[in-house]
Amino acid sequence: GKQWYQRRVRGENSKKYLDDFSMDYKNEYIKLLKHRFNGRRVLANHVYQEYISDREHIHMNSTKWTTLTGFVTWLGRKGICKVDETEKGWFVTYIDRDPEAASKKEKKTKMAADDEERQERILMDQIERARANTSDTGPSTSTELERAEDSEEKVVFAMPKTLGSVKKVEINLGKNALKAADRAARDVDDKSDTMSTVSTKSSSSSKSRAGNGKKRSAIEELMAENEAGKKRKKRKDSWVSEGIIVKIITKDLGKDYFKAKGVIEEVFDTYGVKVKLLKLGKKIKLDQSHLETVIPQVGREVLVLNGAYEGGRAVLDKMNVDKFTVDVTMRSGPFKGRSVRDIPYEDVSKLHCND
């Protein structure tokens, strides 16, 4: 009886020690993930290598996890981290559930959205004013400069000060205007000649551009500038958005859920979503990595999820199966009516309102 009691005590103590070591290991790993890597998505093994570089670290064989994969998947099941497996290995993203941090993130997101909306509003106002001015004054046309032959008006040319002393040349625009201009040109120094060459090239290139097509209007300039700014904007890792149709691609939930379609009703923690299944009517929480976008039939409405036209509604014009892209026509925003080609499948998804 005494030996049995001693074995039981040793067993209970060993389990307690195992749990304590496991929690210490977990806490240190999360601390490193949160502060050293600022909560961003990172390779789990990268964090582990950083962790074991500390001589005082707790060895994994002292915990209840036998492998790093087991530990990482445990973090995912417990909702401590967002985890996803790739060809490079397991990636982890710390989920900060601190109310203050969540509040700051929400405020930051709202400020960014408000700023983008304000810029969009300013652009639309500028476009409307430009259109109003165009309609009031009518289309403008370019004409050549005309002068009477007997005009005694003088034209003064001045070279920039950066090229040395400024030389002024007065030319009488009479019958011998060309000859007078030719004589005056010979008096200009070498630096002036250099500037004249540059100016001539610039003029030629301008004429070439004018010959290739009409000069863009103020409206087109504004729209082009806005589009360029959007293209420069960094693509997001997260693409999920409320109101779109998605397809479940994970088999972990069973055959009833695999390839089932649903509408995203809520997005939380950037990558997490609440999906209402269209046929089953059930609501489940999933991660972005468990889903893929749905491409509808031609003529149906989609939402652009990433890239320069992010957040805009569009109509599907064509599917480019060989390139895994689609062509669409924008139906909202400053680019309404514009045709956009070769948007990747993963950057658009069917809108629920079409059903």
Short mmCIF file of N, CA and C in Angstrom, two decimals, residues 149-326:
data_model
loop_
_atom_site.label_atom_id
_atom_site.label_comp_id
_atom_site.label_asym_id
_atom_site.label_seq_id
_atom_site.Cartn_x
_atom_site.Cartn_y
_atom_site.Cartn_z
N GLU A 149 1.34 90.66 -90.63
CA GLU A 149 2.68 90.84 -91.15
C GLU A 149 3.26 92.21 -90.81
N ASP A 150 2.40 93.25 -90.73
CA ASP A 150 2.89 94.59 -90.47
C ASP A 150 2.96 94.91 -88.99
N SER A 151 2.79 93.86 -88.12
CA SER A 151 2.82 94.09 -86.68
C SER A 151 4.23 94.43 -86.23
N GLU A 152 4.36 95.48 -85.38
CA GLU A 152 5.66 95.88 -84.86
C GLU A 152 5.87 95.37 -83.43
N GLU A 153 5.04 94.46 -82.97
CA GLU A 153 5.12 93.94 -81.60
C GLU A 153 6.44 93.20 -81.42
N LYS A 154 7.05 93.36 -80.26
CA LYS A 154 8.33 92.73 -79.96
C LYS A 154 8.17 91.56 -78.99
N VAL A 155 8.99 90.52 -79.21
CA VAL A 155 9.01 89.37 -78.31
C VAL A 155 10.38 89.29 -77.67
N VAL A 156 10.43 89.12 -76.35
CA VAL A 156 11.70 89.08 -75.62
C VAL A 156 11.95 87.67 -75.11
N PHE A 157 13.13 87.10 -75.44
CA PHE A 157 13.54 85.79 -74.95
C PHE A 157 14.57 85.99 -73.85
N ALA A 158 14.45 85.27 -72.73
CA ALA A 158 15.42 85.38 -71.63
C ALA A 158 15.83 83.99 -71.19
N MET A 159 17.14 83.72 -71.16
CA MET A 159 17.64 82.42 -70.71
C MET A 159 17.68 82.38 -69.18
N PRO A 160 17.48 81.21 -68.54
CA PRO A 160 17.49 81.11 -67.08
C PRO A 160 18.83 81.51 -66.50
N LYS A 161 18.80 82.05 -65.24
CA LYS A 161 20.02 82.49 -64.59
C LYS A 161 20.96 81.35 -64.27
N THR A 162 20.41 80.15 -64.17
CA THR A 162 21.26 79.01 -63.82
C THR A 162 22.28 78.70 -64.89
N LEU A 163 22.07 79.21 -66.07
CA LEU A 163 23.01 78.97 -67.16
C LEU A 163 24.00 80.13 -67.33
N GLY A 164 24.05 81.00 -66.34
CA GLY A 164 24.96 82.14 -66.44
C GLY A 164 24.18 83.43 -66.58
N SER A 165 24.80 84.44 -67.13
CA SER A 165 24.14 85.74 -67.27
C SER A 165 23.02 85.63 -68.29
N VAL A 166 21.95 86.35 -68.01
CA VAL A 166 20.78 86.31 -68.88
C VAL A 166 21.00 87.22 -70.08
N LYS A 167 20.69 86.71 -71.26
CA LYS A 167 20.82 87.52 -72.46
C LYS A 167 19.46 87.70 -73.08
N LYS A 168 19.08 88.92 -73.32
CA LYS A 168 17.79 89.22 -73.90
C LYS A 168 17.95 89.53 -75.39
N VAL A 169 17.06 88.98 -76.16
CA VAL A 169 17.10 89.19 -77.60
C VAL A 169 15.76 89.73 -78.05
N GLU A 170 15.74 90.89 -78.63
CA GLU A 170 14.51 91.48 -79.12
C GLU A 170 14.39 91.22 -80.61
N ILE A 171 13.22 90.79 -81.02
CA ILE A 171 12.99 90.46 -82.43
C ILE A 171 11.77 91.23 -82.92
N ASN A 172 11.91 91.96 -83.98
CA ASN A 172 10.78 92.63 -84.60
C ASN A 172 10.04 91.64 -85.47
N LEU A 173 8.76 91.46 -85.19
CA LEU A 173 7.97 90.51 -85.95
C LEU A 173 7.37 91.19 -87.19
N GLY A 174 8.22 91.53 -88.08
CA GLY A 174 7.75 92.14 -89.33
C GLY A 174 7.91 91.15 -90.46
N LYS A 175 8.12 91.68 -91.68
CA LYS A 175 8.26 90.80 -92.83
C LYS A 175 9.52 89.97 -92.76
N ASN A 176 10.63 90.53 -92.14
CA ASN A 176 11.90 89.81 -92.06
C ASN A 176 12.10 89.18 -90.69
N ALA A 177 11.01 88.76 -90.07
CA ALA A 177 11.09 88.22 -88.70
C ALA A 177 11.98 86.98 -88.62
N LEU A 178 11.87 86.10 -89.60
CA LEU A 178 12.65 84.86 -89.56
C LEU A 178 14.14 85.15 -89.67
N LYS A 179 14.50 86.10 -90.58
CA LYS A 179 15.92 86.44 -90.74
C LYS A 179 16.47 87.08 -89.47
N ALA A 180 15.68 87.95 -88.86
CA ALA A 180 16.12 88.60 -87.63
C ALA A 180 16.31 87.58 -86.52
N ALA A 181 15.41 86.62 -86.45
CA ALA A 181 15.52 85.59 -85.41
C ALA A 181 16.75 84.75 -85.62
N ASP A 182 17.06 84.48 -86.93
CA ASP A 182 18.23 83.67 -87.23
C ASP A 182 19.53 84.38 -86.83
N ARG A 183 19.59 85.72 -87.08
CA ARG A 183 20.78 86.47 -86.70
C ARG A 183 20.92 86.52 -85.17
N ALA A 184 19.79 86.66 -84.49
CA ALA A 184 19.85 86.76 -83.02
C ALA A 184 20.28 85.43 -82.42
N ALA A 185 19.87 84.34 -83.05
CA ALA A 185 20.22 83.02 -82.50
C ALA A 185 21.72 82.79 -82.51
N ARG A 186 22.44 83.40 -83.53
CA ARG A 186 23.88 83.18 -83.62
C ARG A 186 24.62 83.87 -82.48
N ASP A 187 23.99 84.87 -81.86
CA ASP A 187 24.64 85.61 -80.77
C ASP A 187 24.51 84.92 -79.42
N VAL A 188 23.69 83.91 -79.36
CA VAL A 188 23.48 83.22 -78.07
C VAL A 188 24.66 82.30 -77.78
N ASP A 189 25.14 82.25 -76.53
CA ASP A 189 26.33 81.45 -76.19
C ASP A 189 26.03 79.96 -76.21
N ASP A 190 27.11 79.18 -75.98
CA ASP A 190 26.99 77.72 -76.07
C ASP A 190 25.98 77.16 -75.08
N LYS A 191 25.92 77.78 -73.91
CA LYS A 191 24.99 77.28 -72.88
C LYS A 191 23.56 77.46 -73.34
N SER A 192 23.33 78.56 -74.03
CA SER A 192 22.00 78.80 -74.56
C SER A 192 21.66 77.76 -75.61
N ASP A 193 22.68 77.40 -76.42
CA ASP A 193 22.46 76.38 -77.45
C ASP A 193 22.04 75.06 -76.82
N THR A 194 22.71 74.75 -75.70
CA THR A 194 22.38 73.50 -75.00
C THR A 194 20.94 73.50 -74.54
N MET A 195 20.53 74.62 -73.90
CA MET A 195 19.16 74.73 -73.43
C MET A 195 18.19 74.69 -74.60
N SER A 196 18.56 75.32 -75.73
CA SER A 196 17.69 75.32 -76.90
C SER A 196 17.47 73.90 -77.41
N THR A 197 18.55 73.10 -77.38
CA THR A 197 18.45 71.71 -77.83
C THR A 197 17.50 70.92 -76.96
N VAL A 198 17.66 71.10 -75.63
CA VAL A 198 16.78 70.41 -74.70
C VAL A 198 15.34 70.81 -74.93
N SER A 199 15.12 72.12 -75.11
CA SER A 199 13.78 72.63 -75.33
C SER A 199 13.17 72.07 -76.61
N THR A 200 14.02 71.98 -77.66
CA THR A 200 13.54 71.45 -78.94
C THR A 200 13.12 70.00 -78.80
N LYS A 201 13.95 69.22 -78.06
CA LYS A 201 13.61 67.80 -77.85
C LYS A 201 12.31 67.66 -77.09
N SER A 202 12.16 68.51 -76.06
CA SER A 202 10.94 68.46 -75.26
C SER A 202 9.73 68.79 -76.11
N SER A 203 9.90 69.81 -76.97
CA SER A 203 8.80 70.21 -77.85
C SER A 203 8.43 69.10 -78.81
N SER A 204 9.49 68.43 -79.35
CA SER A 204 9.25 67.35 -80.30
C SER A 204 8.51 66.20 -79.64
N SER A 205 8.94 65.86 -78.41
CA SER A 205 8.29 64.75 -77.71
C SER A 205 6.85 65.09 -77.39
N SER A 206 6.58 66.39 -77.07
CA SER A 206 5.22 66.81 -76.79
C SER A 206 4.36 66.67 -78.03
N LYS A 207 4.92 67.09 -79.19
CA LYS A 207 4.18 66.97 -80.44
C LYS A 207 3.91 65.52 -80.77
N SER A 208 4.93 64.66 -80.47
CA SER A 208 4.77 63.24 -80.75
C SER A 208 3.63 62.66 -79.93
N ARG A 209 3.60 63.07 -78.63
CA ARG A 209 2.52 62.57 -77.77
C ARG A 209 1.17 63.10 -78.25
N ALA A 210 1.18 64.35 -78.69
CA ALA A 210 -0.07 64.92 -79.17
C ALA A 210 -0.54 64.21 -80.43
N GLY A 211 0.42 63.78 -81.24
CA GLY A 211 0.06 63.09 -82.48
C GLY A 211 -0.49 61.70 -82.22
N ASN A 212 -0.04 61.09 -81.13
CA ASN A 212 -0.49 59.73 -80.82
C ASN A 212 -1.91 59.70 -80.30
N GLY A 213 -2.38 60.79 -79.72
CA GLY A 213 -3.73 60.82 -79.19
C GLY A 213 -4.05 62.17 -78.61
N LYS A 214 -5.31 62.35 -78.23
CA LYS A 214 -5.73 63.62 -77.67
C LYS A 214 -5.16 63.80 -76.27
N LYS A 215 -4.97 65.05 -75.90
CA LYS A 215 -4.50 65.37 -74.56
C LYS A 215 -5.58 65.01 -73.56
N ARG A 216 -5.16 64.41 -72.43
CA ARG A 216 -6.14 63.99 -71.43
C ARG A 216 -6.80 65.20 -70.78
N SER A 217 -8.10 65.07 -70.51
CA SER A 217 -8.83 66.14 -69.87
C SER A 217 -8.49 66.19 -68.38
N ALA A 218 -8.93 67.25 -67.71
CA ALA A 218 -8.68 67.39 -66.28
C ALA A 218 -9.31 66.24 -65.50
N ILE A 219 -10.48 65.81 -65.95
CA ILE A 219 -11.17 64.69 -65.27
C ILE A 219 -10.34 63.42 -65.38
N GLU A 220 -9.84 63.16 -66.60
CA GLU A 220 -9.04 61.95 -66.81
C GLU A 220 -7.74 62.01 -66.01
N GLU A 221 -7.16 63.21 -65.90
CA GLU A 221 -5.93 63.37 -65.11
C GLU A 221 -6.19 63.03 -63.65
N LEU A 222 -7.30 63.54 -63.10
CA LEU A 222 -7.64 63.28 -61.70
C LEU A 222 -7.87 61.79 -61.46
N MET A 223 -8.60 61.16 -62.38
CA MET A 223 -8.89 59.74 -62.23
C MET A 223 -7.63 58.90 -62.35
N ALA A 224 -6.75 59.28 -63.28
CA ALA A 224 -5.49 58.55 -63.45
C ALA A 224 -4.62 58.67 -62.22
N GLU A 225 -4.59 59.87 -61.62
CA GLU A 225 -3.80 60.09 -60.41
C GLU A 225 -4.32 59.27 -59.25
N ASN A 226 -5.66 59.21 -59.13
CA ASN A 226 -6.26 58.43 -58.05
C ASN A 226 -5.99 56.94 -58.22
N GLU A 227 -6.08 56.47 -59.48
CA GLU A 227 -5.84 55.07 -59.76
C GLU A 227 -4.40 54.68 -59.48
N ALA A 228 -3.47 55.57 -59.87
CA ALA A 228 -2.05 55.31 -59.62
C ALA A 228 -1.78 55.21 -58.13
N GLY A 229 -2.44 56.08 -57.35
CA GLY A 229 -2.28 56.04 -55.90
C GLY A 229 -2.79 54.74 -55.31
N LYS A 230 -3.90 54.24 -55.84
CA LYS A 230 -4.45 52.98 -55.34
C LYS A 230 -3.56 51.81 -55.69
N LYS A 231 -2.96 51.86 -56.89
CA LYS A 231 -2.08 50.76 -57.30
C LYS A 231 -0.82 50.71 -56.45
N ARG A 232 -0.40 51.90 -55.98
CA ARG A 232 0.78 51.94 -55.12
C ARG A 232 0.48 51.41 -53.72
N LYS A 233 -0.79 51.37 -53.37
CA LYS A 233 -1.16 50.91 -52.04
C LYS A 233 -0.83 49.43 -51.87
N LYS A 234 -0.24 49.11 -50.75
CA LYS A 234 0.20 47.74 -50.51
C LYS A 234 -0.99 46.78 -50.44
N ARG A 235 -0.86 45.62 -51.06
CA ARG A 235 -1.91 44.61 -51.01
C ARG A 235 -2.04 44.07 -49.59
N LYS A 236 -3.24 43.69 -49.23
CA LYS A 236 -3.50 43.17 -47.90
C LYS A 236 -3.38 41.65 -47.87
N ASP A 237 -3.00 41.12 -46.71
CA ASP A 237 -3.01 39.67 -46.53
C ASP A 237 -4.44 39.17 -46.38
N SER A 238 -5.27 40.00 -45.80
CA SER A 238 -6.67 39.62 -45.58
C SER A 238 -7.53 40.07 -46.75
N TRP A 239 -8.39 39.15 -47.24
CA TRP A 239 -9.27 39.49 -48.35
C TRP A 239 -10.75 39.34 -47.99
N VAL A 240 -11.05 38.71 -46.87
CA VAL A 240 -12.44 38.45 -46.50
C VAL A 240 -13.21 39.75 -46.29
N SER A 241 -14.49 39.75 -46.69
CA SER A 241 -15.32 40.94 -46.58
C SER A 241 -16.77 40.52 -46.39
N GLU A 242 -17.51 41.29 -45.64
CA GLU A 242 -18.92 40.97 -45.39
C GLU A 242 -19.74 41.09 -46.67
N GLY A 243 -20.69 40.16 -46.82
CA GLY A 243 -21.61 40.22 -47.95
C GLY A 243 -21.21 39.42 -49.17
N ILE A 244 -20.04 38.78 -49.14
CA ILE A 244 -19.61 38.00 -50.31
C ILE A 244 -19.89 36.51 -50.10
N ILE A 245 -20.01 35.78 -51.20
CA ILE A 245 -20.19 34.32 -51.17
C ILE A 245 -18.81 33.66 -51.19
N VAL A 246 -18.61 32.68 -50.31
CA VAL A 246 -17.33 31.95 -50.25
C VAL A 246 -17.61 30.45 -50.23
N LYS A 247 -16.55 29.70 -50.52
CA LYS A 247 -16.65 28.23 -50.52
C LYS A 247 -15.68 27.65 -49.49
N ILE A 248 -16.16 26.68 -48.71
CA ILE A 248 -15.31 26.02 -47.70
C ILE A 248 -14.42 25.00 -48.39
N ILE A 249 -13.13 25.06 -48.14
CA ILE A 249 -12.19 24.15 -48.81
C ILE A 249 -11.47 23.22 -47.84
N THR A 250 -11.76 23.33 -46.54
CA THR A 250 -11.15 22.42 -45.58
C THR A 250 -12.01 21.18 -45.40
N LYS A 251 -11.36 20.02 -45.23
CA LYS A 251 -12.08 18.77 -45.02
C LYS A 251 -12.23 18.44 -43.53
N ASP A 252 -11.66 19.27 -42.68
CA ASP A 252 -11.67 19.00 -41.24
C ASP A 252 -13.07 19.02 -40.64
N LEU A 253 -14.01 19.71 -41.29
CA LEU A 253 -15.37 19.83 -40.74
C LEU A 253 -16.29 18.70 -41.17
N GLY A 254 -15.80 17.83 -42.04
CA GLY A 254 -16.62 16.72 -42.52
C GLY A 254 -17.16 16.95 -43.91
N LYS A 255 -17.69 15.89 -44.50
CA LYS A 255 -18.13 15.95 -45.90
C LYS A 255 -19.34 16.86 -46.11
N ASP A 256 -20.15 17.08 -45.08
CA ASP A 256 -21.32 17.95 -45.23
C ASP A 256 -20.92 19.41 -45.44
N TYR A 257 -19.75 19.77 -44.94
CA TYR A 257 -19.30 21.16 -45.03
C TYR A 257 -18.29 21.39 -46.16
N PHE A 258 -17.60 20.34 -46.56
CA PHE A 258 -16.57 20.49 -47.60
C PHE A 258 -17.21 20.94 -48.91
N LYS A 259 -16.71 22.04 -49.47
CA LYS A 259 -17.18 22.65 -50.71
C LYS A 259 -18.56 23.30 -50.58
N ALA A 260 -19.06 23.41 -49.35
CA ALA A 260 -20.33 24.11 -49.14
C ALA A 260 -20.12 25.62 -49.30
N LYS A 261 -21.15 26.30 -49.78
CA LYS A 261 -21.06 27.74 -49.98
C LYS A 261 -21.86 28.49 -48.91
N GLY A 262 -21.37 29.67 -48.59
CA GLY A 262 -22.05 30.47 -47.59
C GLY A 262 -21.74 31.95 -47.77
N VAL A 263 -22.45 32.78 -47.04
CA VAL A 263 -22.23 34.23 -47.11
C VAL A 263 -21.55 34.68 -45.82
N ILE A 264 -20.55 35.54 -45.95
CA ILE A 264 -19.85 36.07 -44.78
C ILE A 264 -20.73 37.14 -44.13
N GLU A 265 -21.11 36.90 -42.87
CA GLU A 265 -21.95 37.85 -42.14
C GLU A 265 -21.13 38.77 -41.25
N GLU A 266 -19.94 38.30 -40.84
CA GLU A 266 -19.13 39.11 -39.91
C GLU A 266 -17.66 38.76 -40.09
N VAL A 267 -16.80 39.78 -39.99
CA VAL A 267 -15.35 39.59 -40.02
C VAL A 267 -14.79 40.04 -38.68
N PHE A 268 -13.95 39.19 -38.06
CA PHE A 268 -13.35 39.54 -36.78
C PHE A 268 -11.89 39.12 -36.75
N ASP A 269 -11.08 39.84 -35.98
CA ASP A 269 -9.65 39.55 -35.85
C ASP A 269 -8.96 39.46 -37.21
N THR A 270 -9.39 40.27 -38.15
CA THR A 270 -8.79 40.41 -39.48
C THR A 270 -9.02 39.20 -40.38
N TYR A 271 -8.76 37.99 -39.87
CA TYR A 271 -8.83 36.79 -40.71
C TYR A 271 -10.00 35.88 -40.36
N GLY A 272 -10.63 36.09 -39.21
CA GLY A 272 -11.73 35.24 -38.79
C GLY A 272 -13.06 35.74 -39.36
N VAL A 273 -13.96 34.79 -39.68
CA VAL A 273 -15.26 35.16 -40.24
C VAL A 273 -16.37 34.28 -39.66
N LYS A 274 -17.57 34.84 -39.65
CA LYS A 274 -18.77 34.07 -39.33
C LYS A 274 -19.53 33.88 -40.63
N VAL A 275 -19.73 32.62 -41.02
CA VAL A 275 -20.34 32.30 -42.30
C VAL A 275 -21.69 31.62 -42.10
N LYS A 276 -22.69 32.07 -42.83
CA LYS A 276 -23.99 31.41 -42.83
C LYS A 276 -24.08 30.56 -44.09
N LEU A 277 -24.20 29.24 -43.91
CA LEU A 277 -24.25 28.32 -45.04
C LEU A 277 -25.57 28.46 -45.78
N LEU A 278 -25.50 28.53 -47.09
CA LEU A 278 -26.69 28.81 -47.90
C LEU A 278 -27.70 27.66 -47.88
N LYS A 279 -27.25 26.43 -47.98
CA LYS A 279 -28.17 25.29 -48.03
C LYS A 279 -28.52 24.76 -46.65
N LEU A 280 -27.52 24.64 -45.79
CA LEU A 280 -27.76 24.07 -44.47
C LEU A 280 -28.37 25.09 -43.50
N GLY A 281 -28.14 26.36 -43.75
CA GLY A 281 -28.69 27.39 -42.89
C GLY A 281 -27.94 27.57 -41.58
N LYS A 282 -26.89 26.79 -41.37
CA LYS A 282 -26.11 26.87 -40.13
C LYS A 282 -25.11 28.01 -40.19
N LYS A 283 -24.72 28.51 -39.01
CA LYS A 283 -23.71 29.55 -38.91
C LYS A 283 -22.48 28.98 -38.21
N ILE A 284 -21.31 29.14 -38.83
CA ILE A 284 -20.08 28.63 -38.26
C ILE A 284 -18.98 29.68 -38.36
N LYS A 285 -18.01 29.56 -37.45
CA LYS A 285 -16.85 30.45 -37.47
C LYS A 285 -15.69 29.75 -38.16
N LEU A 286 -15.06 30.44 -39.08
CA LEU A 286 -13.97 29.86 -39.86
C LEU A 286 -12.83 30.87 -40.00
N ASP A 287 -11.70 30.36 -40.45
CA ASP A 287 -10.55 31.20 -40.75
C ASP A 287 -10.47 31.41 -42.26
N GLN A 288 -9.88 32.51 -42.65
CA GLN A 288 -9.74 32.82 -44.07
C GLN A 288 -9.07 31.69 -44.84
N SER A 289 -8.11 31.00 -44.20
CA SER A 289 -7.38 29.92 -44.88
C SER A 289 -8.27 28.73 -45.21
N HIS A 290 -9.46 28.66 -44.62
CA HIS A 290 -10.39 27.55 -44.87
C HIS A 290 -11.35 27.86 -46.01
N LEU A 291 -11.19 29.04 -46.63
CA LEU A 291 -12.16 29.49 -47.62
C LEU A 291 -11.49 29.88 -48.94
N GLU A 292 -12.31 29.96 -49.98
CA GLU A 292 -11.86 30.51 -51.25
C GLU A 292 -13.00 31.33 -51.86
N THR A 293 -12.65 32.21 -52.79
CA THR A 293 -13.65 33.06 -53.42
C THR A 293 -14.51 32.25 -54.39
N VAL A 294 -15.66 32.82 -54.74
CA VAL A 294 -16.59 32.18 -55.68
C VAL A 294 -16.76 33.10 -56.88
N ILE A 295 -16.52 32.56 -58.07
CA ILE A 295 -16.67 33.34 -59.31
C ILE A 295 -18.04 33.02 -59.90
N PRO A 296 -18.91 34.02 -60.07
CA PRO A 296 -20.26 33.77 -60.59
C PRO A 296 -20.28 33.67 -62.12
N GLN A 297 -21.47 33.59 -62.67
CA GLN A 297 -21.64 33.57 -64.11
C GLN A 297 -21.41 34.97 -64.67
N VAL A 298 -21.10 35.03 -65.96
CA VAL A 298 -20.91 36.31 -66.63
C VAL A 298 -22.19 37.13 -66.52
N GLY A 299 -22.02 38.42 -66.20
CA GLY A 299 -23.17 39.30 -66.06
C GLY A 299 -23.61 39.50 -64.62
N ARG A 300 -23.06 38.70 -63.70
CA ARG A 300 -23.42 38.83 -62.29
C ARG A 300 -22.48 39.80 -61.59
N GLU A 301 -22.91 40.27 -60.41
CA GLU A 301 -22.15 41.29 -59.69
C GLU A 301 -21.14 40.67 -58.73
N VAL A 302 -19.96 41.27 -58.65
CA VAL A 302 -18.90 40.82 -57.76
C VAL A 302 -18.37 42.00 -56.96
N LEU A 303 -17.61 41.68 -55.91
CA LEU A 303 -16.93 42.70 -55.11
C LEU A 303 -15.43 42.52 -55.30
N VAL A 304 -14.72 43.59 -55.58
CA VAL A 304 -13.26 43.54 -55.71
C VAL A 304 -12.66 43.57 -54.30
N LEU A 305 -11.84 42.59 -53.96
CA LEU A 305 -11.38 42.39 -52.59
C LEU A 305 -9.96 42.90 -52.33
N ASN A 306 -9.20 43.14 -53.37
CA ASN A 306 -7.80 43.52 -53.18
C ASN A 306 -7.32 44.30 -54.40
N GLY A 307 -6.20 45.01 -54.24
CA GLY A 307 -5.61 45.72 -55.36
C GLY A 307 -6.14 47.14 -55.51
N ALA A 308 -5.93 47.69 -56.70
CA ALA A 308 -6.24 49.10 -56.95
C ALA A 308 -7.71 49.42 -56.83
N TYR A 309 -8.59 48.46 -57.13
CA TYR A 309 -10.03 48.71 -57.14
C TYR A 309 -10.74 48.10 -55.93
N GLU A 310 -10.00 47.85 -54.88
CA GLU A 310 -10.53 47.21 -53.67
C GLU A 310 -11.77 47.94 -53.14
N GLY A 311 -12.81 47.15 -52.82
CA GLY A 311 -14.03 47.71 -52.26
C GLY A 311 -15.05 48.13 -53.29
N GLY A 312 -14.68 48.10 -54.58
CA GLY A 312 -15.60 48.50 -55.63
C GLY A 312 -16.46 47.35 -56.12
N ARG A 313 -17.70 47.66 -56.47
CA ARG A 313 -18.58 46.65 -57.06
C ARG A 313 -18.39 46.65 -58.57
N ALA A 314 -18.54 45.48 -59.15
CA ALA A 314 -18.32 45.38 -60.59
C ALA A 314 -19.18 44.27 -61.17
N VAL A 315 -19.32 44.28 -62.49
CA VAL A 315 -20.05 43.23 -63.20
C VAL A 315 -19.05 42.36 -63.94
N LEU A 316 -19.20 41.06 -63.81
CA LEU A 316 -18.29 40.13 -64.47
C LEU A 316 -18.56 40.10 -65.97
N ASP A 317 -17.54 40.43 -66.76
CA ASP A 317 -17.67 40.45 -68.22
C ASP A 317 -17.15 39.17 -68.87
N LYS A 318 -16.05 38.63 -68.32
CA LYS A 318 -15.41 37.49 -68.98
C LYS A 318 -14.53 36.73 -68.00
N MET A 319 -14.46 35.42 -68.15
CA MET A 319 -13.54 34.59 -67.37
C MET A 319 -12.39 34.14 -68.26
N ASN A 320 -11.17 34.43 -67.86
CA ASN A 320 -9.98 34.01 -68.61
C ASN A 320 -9.42 32.75 -67.94
N VAL A 321 -9.99 31.61 -68.29
CA VAL A 321 -9.69 30.35 -67.62
C VAL A 321 -8.21 30.00 -67.69
N ASP A 322 -7.58 30.27 -68.84
CA ASP A 322 -6.17 29.91 -69.01
C ASP A 322 -5.25 30.75 -68.13
N LYS A 323 -5.70 31.95 -67.73
CA LYS A 323 -4.87 32.84 -66.91
C LYS A 323 -5.38 32.96 -65.47
N PHE A 324 -6.49 32.28 -65.17
CA PHE A 324 -7.11 32.34 -63.83
C PHE A 324 -7.42 33.78 -63.43
N THR A 325 -7.95 34.54 -64.40
CA THR A 325 -8.31 35.94 -64.15
C THR A 325 -9.70 36.21 -64.72
N VAL A 326 -10.22 37.40 -64.39
CA VAL A 326 -11.51 37.81 -64.93
C VAL A 326 -11.41 39.25 -65.44
#
